[in-house]
Amino acid sequence: MDKIFAVANQKGGVGKTTTSVNLAASLAATRRRVLLVDLDPQGNTTTGSGISKHDLVHSVYDVLLGQVTAAEVILASPGGYDLLPANGDLTAAEVELLDAPRKEQRLKEALAPLLARYDTIIIDCAPSLSMLTLNGLIAADGVIIPMQCEYYALEGLAALTETIQRVAETANPSLHIAGILRTMFDPRNTLANDVSKELISHFGDKVLNTIIPRNVRLAEAPAHGVPVLQYDKNSRGAMAYLALASELLRRQKRG
């Protein structure tokens, strides 16, 4: 059963951070113990969780370099989940890890002591196929791939699935695609519908049934430092992420 999910896509602007924050909040709303790991130097997951990235004493950067334990850095977020925060310091980790021993395993080893403490761990990966993203993929059981239904997204998806396959073959045999999530979806858009059909044709049940719509409330929530479930629990965006949480829990039970 999947316990650790990496939310990954090397293409930016696809709703990766939005998905990480709102999925964490939605799972927490079901009484699950959730840890959200911000593995993106932009720190948007941290600020979107109501925590200032500029006031951090320690961050996931210090954890990856072995200076502190993950348990010492974790903060409680207003969204009902715990957060392993990040800020711009994380950019330096890319360089500093280059010659470090077990550099690809750092996150996995840091999270190992926490596995009994949480029901679900979500890792928001950086929008690139970097050393940080590699750490996220090696630490994870399943990958959730948010993507817009656009032509170029299909090319990016092919590259990402190849990377996931290589990581599974060389470093993490349990890694698999837990779900492809269609985000910012507008059913009135013909191209979006065509790409959606092509996704289902190629990937079958890897494509999640839940679709995240374009929603103003989803876009507004990060500016207030809260998940959309707290910002407007009756919005279409909030309902969609609650549905996503339910779908993933059902898949976990089946798997």
GROMACS .gro file of C-alpha atoms in nm:
model
  255
    1MET     CA    1   0.000   0.000   0.000
    2ASP     CA    2   0.138   0.340  -0.098
    3LYS     CA    3   0.234   0.559   0.195
    4ILE     CA    4   0.466   0.815   0.039
    5PHE     CA    5   0.358   1.007  -0.271
    6ALA     CA    6   0.584   1.229  -0.479
    7VAL     CA    7   0.392   1.497  -0.665
    8ALA     CA    8   0.610   1.554  -0.969
    9ASN     CA    9   0.617   1.713  -1.311
   10GLN     CA   10   0.923   1.879  -1.465
   11LYS     CA   11   0.690   2.129  -1.636
   12GLY     CA   12   0.602   2.427  -1.419
   13GLY     CA   13   0.258   2.582  -1.381
   14VAL     CA   14   0.063   2.257  -1.388
   15GLY     CA   15  -0.083   2.276  -1.037
   16LYS     CA   16   0.182   2.069  -0.863
   17THR     CA   17   0.206   2.280  -0.548
   18THR     CA   18  -0.168   2.344  -0.548
   19THR     CA   19  -0.222   1.969  -0.558
   20SER     CA   20   0.032   1.897  -0.284
   21VAL     CA   21  -0.115   2.151  -0.040
   22ASN     CA   22  -0.479   2.075  -0.106
   23LEU     CA   23  -0.440   1.698  -0.115
   24ALA     CA   24  -0.258   1.715   0.220
   25ALA     CA   25  -0.538   1.925   0.369
   26SER     CA   26  -0.808   1.700   0.224
   27LEU     CA   27  -0.644   1.385   0.361
   28ALA     CA   28  -0.602   1.556   0.698
   29ALA     CA   29  -0.974   1.635   0.692
   30THR     CA   30  -1.038   1.259   0.679
   31ARG     CA   31  -0.850   1.225   1.014
   32ARG     CA   32  -0.535   1.092   0.856
   33ARG     CA   33  -0.197   1.194   0.994
   34VAL     CA   34  -0.028   1.372   0.705
   35LEU     CA   35   0.321   1.509   0.650
   36LEU     CA   36   0.382   1.743   0.356
   37VAL     CA   37   0.743   1.781   0.242
   38ASP     CA   38   0.839   2.094   0.048
   39LEU     CA   39   1.121   1.991  -0.184
   40ASP     CA   40   1.105   2.297  -0.409
   41PRO     CA   41   1.352   2.587  -0.350
   42GLN     CA   42   1.074   2.832  -0.436
   43GLY     CA   43   0.910   2.740  -0.105
   44ASN     CA   44   0.558   2.793  -0.241
   45THR     CA   45   0.424   2.490  -0.056
   46THR     CA   46   0.557   2.640   0.267
   47THR     CA   47   0.394   2.980   0.217
   48GLY     CA   48   0.077   2.818   0.081
   49SER     CA   49   0.061   2.627   0.410
   50GLY     CA   50   0.058   2.950   0.612
   51ILE     CA   51   0.424   2.940   0.719
   52SER     CA   52   0.674   3.215   0.636
   53LYS     CA   53   0.968   3.074   0.441
   54HIS     CA   54   1.175   3.377   0.543
   55ASP     CA   55   1.148   3.309   0.917
   56LEU     CA   56   1.257   2.946   0.919
   57VAL     CA   57   1.525   2.848   1.170
   58HIS     CA   58   1.580   2.518   0.990
   59SER     CA   59   1.444   2.373   0.666
   60VAL     CA   60   1.455   2.057   0.457
   61TYR     CA   61   1.794   2.186   0.334
   62ASP     CA   62   1.945   2.122   0.679
   63VAL     CA   63   1.781   1.779   0.687
   64LEU     CA   64   1.926   1.674   0.351
   65LEU     CA   65   2.273   1.782   0.461
   66GLY     CA   66   2.240   1.580   0.781
   67GLN     CA   67   2.268   1.881   1.013
   68VAL     CA   68   1.935   1.815   1.191
   69THR     CA   69   1.671   1.543   1.189
   70ALA     CA   70   1.342   1.583   1.005
   71ALA     CA   71   1.156   1.560   1.337
   72GLU     CA   72   1.342   1.871   1.458
   73VAL     CA   73   1.230   2.074   1.156
   74ILE     CA   74   0.866   1.971   1.119
   75LEU     CA   75   0.607   2.242   1.184
   76ALA     CA   76   0.231   2.218   1.234
   77SER     CA   77   0.039   2.399   0.961
   78PRO     CA   78  -0.300   2.568   0.992
   79GLY     CA   79  -0.422   2.322   0.726
   80GLY     CA   80  -0.427   2.037   0.976
   81TYR     CA   81  -0.116   1.859   0.847
   82ASP     CA   82   0.252   1.875   0.942
   83LEU     CA   83   0.505   2.042   0.715
   84LEU     CA   84   0.874   1.991   0.644
   85PRO     CA   85   0.935   2.343   0.508
   86ALA     CA   86   1.170   2.482   0.243
   87ASN     CA   87   1.308   2.812   0.121
   88GLY     CA   88   1.574   2.940  -0.118
   89ASP     CA   89   1.850   2.771   0.083
   90LEU     CA   90   1.745   2.449  -0.086
   91THR     CA   91   1.902   2.569  -0.412
   92ALA     CA   92   2.246   2.524  -0.253
   93ALA     CA   93   2.166   2.163  -0.168
   94GLU     CA   94   2.186   2.072  -0.537
   95VAL     CA   95   2.555   2.169  -0.541
   96GLU     CA   96   2.645   2.056  -0.191
   97LEU     CA   97   2.502   1.708  -0.244
   98LEU     CA   98   2.700   1.644  -0.563
   99ASP     CA   99   2.995   1.485  -0.383
  100ALA     CA  100   2.805   1.367  -0.075
  101PRO     CA  101   2.778   0.995   0.003
  102ARG     CA  102   2.437   0.840  -0.068
  103LYS     CA  103   2.328   1.172  -0.212
  104GLU     CA  104   2.017   1.030  -0.382
  105GLN     CA  105   1.903   0.854  -0.063
  106ARG     CA  106   1.913   1.150   0.176
  107LEU     CA  107   1.541   1.220   0.187
  108LYS     CA  108   1.444   0.853   0.210
  109GLU     CA  109   1.677   0.803   0.505
  110ALA     CA  110   1.552   1.121   0.675
  111LEU     CA  111   1.187   1.013   0.646
  112ALA     CA  112   1.243   0.653   0.761
  113PRO     CA  113   1.214   0.732   1.136
  114LEU     CA  114   0.881   0.910   1.070
  115LEU     CA  115   0.698   0.632   0.888
  116ALA     CA  116   0.515   0.507   1.198
  117ARG     CA  117   0.410   0.860   1.287
  118TYR     CA  118   0.217   0.935   0.967
  119ASP     CA  119  -0.047   0.766   0.755
  120THR     CA  120   0.052   0.955   0.440
  121ILE     CA  121   0.358   1.156   0.337
  122ILE     CA  122   0.335   1.386   0.034
  123ILE     CA  123   0.649   1.525  -0.131
  124ASP     CA  124   0.614   1.834  -0.348
  125CYS     CA  125   0.903   1.800  -0.594
  126ALA     CA  126   1.078   2.082  -0.776
  127PRO     CA  127   0.966   2.146  -1.137
  128SER     CA  128   1.277   1.986  -1.285
  129LEU     CA  129   1.441   1.646  -1.307
  130SER     CA  130   1.709   1.745  -1.055
  131MET     CA  131   1.894   1.586  -0.764
  132LEU     CA  132   1.614   1.711  -0.538
  133THR     CA  133   1.345   1.549  -0.752
  134LEU     CA  134   1.552   1.230  -0.766
  135ASN     CA  135   1.558   1.228  -0.384
  136GLY     CA  136   1.180   1.262  -0.388
  137LEU     CA  137   1.132   0.977  -0.635
  138ILE     CA  138   1.363   0.744  -0.445
  139ALA     CA  139   1.183   0.820  -0.118
  140ALA     CA  140   0.835   0.763  -0.266
  141ASP     CA  141   0.615   0.462  -0.327
  142GLY     CA  142   0.395   0.625  -0.588
  143VAL     CA  143   0.410   0.931  -0.812
  144ILE     CA  144   0.114   1.162  -0.866
  145ILE     CA  145   0.158   1.354  -1.192
  146PRO     CA  146  -0.052   1.671  -1.221
  147MET     CA  147  -0.082   1.793  -1.576
  148GLN     CA  148  -0.283   2.026  -1.794
  149CYS     CA  149  -0.449   1.872  -2.095
  150GLU     CA  150  -0.237   2.051  -2.353
  151TYR     CA  151  -0.034   1.921  -2.645
  152TYR     CA  152   0.313   1.991  -2.503
  153ALA     CA  153   0.214   1.831  -2.173
  154LEU     CA  154   0.206   1.492  -2.345
  155GLU     CA  155   0.571   1.527  -2.449
  156GLY     CA  156   0.671   1.619  -2.093
  157LEU     CA  157   0.473   1.327  -1.958
  158ALA     CA  158   0.663   1.084  -2.180
  159ALA     CA  159   0.997   1.211  -2.044
  160LEU     CA  160   0.876   1.189  -1.685
  161THR     CA  161   0.743   0.835  -1.720
  162GLU     CA  162   1.080   0.728  -1.864
  163THR     CA  163   1.254   0.882  -1.563
  164ILE     CA  164   1.020   0.704  -1.322
  165GLN     CA  165   1.089   0.376  -1.500
  166ARG     CA  166   1.467   0.429  -1.480
  167VAL     CA  167   1.449   0.512  -1.108
  168ALA     CA  168   1.236   0.202  -1.050
  169GLU     CA  169   1.487  -0.015  -1.237
  170THR     CA  170   1.799   0.124  -1.068
  171ALA     CA  171   1.719   0.264  -0.725
  172ASN     CA  172   1.359   0.216  -0.608
  173PRO     CA  173   1.186  -0.102  -0.731
  174SER     CA  174   0.856  -0.013  -0.562
  175LEU     CA  175   0.819   0.319  -0.747
  176HIS     CA  176   0.523   0.342  -0.983
  177ILE     CA  177   0.276   0.594  -1.120
  178ALA     CA  178   0.003   0.624  -0.857
  179GLY     CA  179  -0.207   0.849  -1.076
  180ILE     CA  180  -0.211   1.108  -1.353
  181LEU     CA  181  -0.420   1.404  -1.241
  182ARG     CA  182  -0.584   1.635  -1.493
  183THR     CA  183  -0.565   1.990  -1.357
  184MET     CA  184  -0.701   2.333  -1.453
  185PHE     CA  185  -0.946   2.150  -1.673
  186ASP     CA  186  -1.200   2.337  -1.881
  187PRO     CA  187  -1.454   2.097  -2.037
  188ARG     CA  188  -1.548   2.362  -2.295
  189ASN     CA  189  -1.198   2.339  -2.445
  190THR     CA  190  -1.190   2.095  -2.737
  191LEU     CA  191  -0.813   2.039  -2.715
  192ALA     CA  192  -0.839   1.963  -2.343
  193ASN     CA  193  -1.101   1.699  -2.411
  194ASP     CA  194  -0.898   1.549  -2.695
  195VAL     CA  195  -0.581   1.529  -2.482
  196SER     CA  196  -0.783   1.382  -2.195
  197LYS     CA  197  -0.910   1.103  -2.424
  198GLU     CA  198  -0.557   1.038  -2.549
  199LEU     CA  199  -0.430   1.014  -2.191
  200ILE     CA  200  -0.693   0.753  -2.103
  201SER     CA  201  -0.618   0.564  -2.425
  202HIS     CA  202  -0.246   0.543  -2.342
  203PHE     CA  203  -0.247   0.514  -1.964
  204GLY     CA  204  -0.584   0.354  -1.882
  205ASP     CA  205  -0.661   0.342  -1.511
  206LYS     CA  206  -0.339   0.530  -1.429
  207VAL     CA  207  -0.547   0.838  -1.517
  208LEU     CA  208  -0.736   0.938  -1.204
  209ASN     CA  209  -1.112   0.977  -1.236
  210THR     CA  210  -1.100   1.301  -1.039
  211ILE     CA  211  -1.053   1.612  -1.251
  212ILE     CA  212  -0.942   1.944  -1.098
  213PRO     CA  213  -1.132   2.229  -1.264
  214ARG     CA  214  -1.016   2.582  -1.327
  215ASN     CA  215  -1.137   2.759  -1.014
  216VAL     CA  216  -1.088   3.114  -0.890
  217ARG     CA  217  -1.095   3.006  -0.523
  218LEU     CA  218  -0.810   2.761  -0.584
  219ALA     CA  219  -0.604   3.043  -0.732
  220GLU     CA  220  -0.686   3.284  -0.448
  221ALA     CA  221  -0.621   3.051  -0.152
  222PRO     CA  222  -0.235   3.059  -0.159
  223ALA     CA  223  -0.235   3.437  -0.115
  224HIS     CA  224  -0.414   3.380   0.216
  225GLY     CA  225  -0.175   3.105   0.325
  226VAL     CA  226  -0.443   2.839   0.358
  227PRO     CA  227  -0.565   2.540   0.156
  228VAL     CA  228  -0.882   2.600  -0.044
  229LEU     CA  229  -1.071   2.376   0.200
  230GLN     CA  230  -1.025   2.646   0.464
  231TYR     CA  231  -1.058   2.938   0.227
  232ASP     CA  232  -1.387   2.826   0.071
  233LYS     CA  233  -1.490   2.472   0.159
  234ASN     CA  234  -1.792   2.488  -0.073
  235SER     CA  235  -1.594   2.585  -0.383
  236ARG     CA  236  -1.557   2.352  -0.680
  237GLY     CA  237  -1.183   2.337  -0.615
  238ALA     CA  238  -1.229   2.224  -0.254
  239MET     CA  239  -1.480   1.959  -0.358
  240ALA     CA  240  -1.246   1.832  -0.630
  241TYR     CA  241  -0.954   1.784  -0.391
  242LEU     CA  242  -1.175   1.610  -0.136
  243ALA     CA  243  -1.281   1.377  -0.419
  244LEU     CA  244  -0.915   1.320  -0.508
  245ALA     CA  245  -0.832   1.226  -0.148
  246SER     CA  246  -1.123   0.981  -0.145
  247GLU     CA  247  -1.017   0.827  -0.475
  248LEU     CA  248  -0.659   0.776  -0.359
  249LEU     CA  249  -0.777   0.618  -0.033
  250ARG     CA  250  -0.999   0.378  -0.230
  251ARG     CA  251  -0.707   0.287  -0.455
  252GLN     CA  252  -0.488   0.229  -0.149
  253LYS     CA  253  -0.740  -0.017  -0.008
  254ARG     CA  254  -0.759  -0.202  -0.339
  255GLY     CA  255  -0.382  -0.207  -0.379
   0.00000   0.00000   0.00000
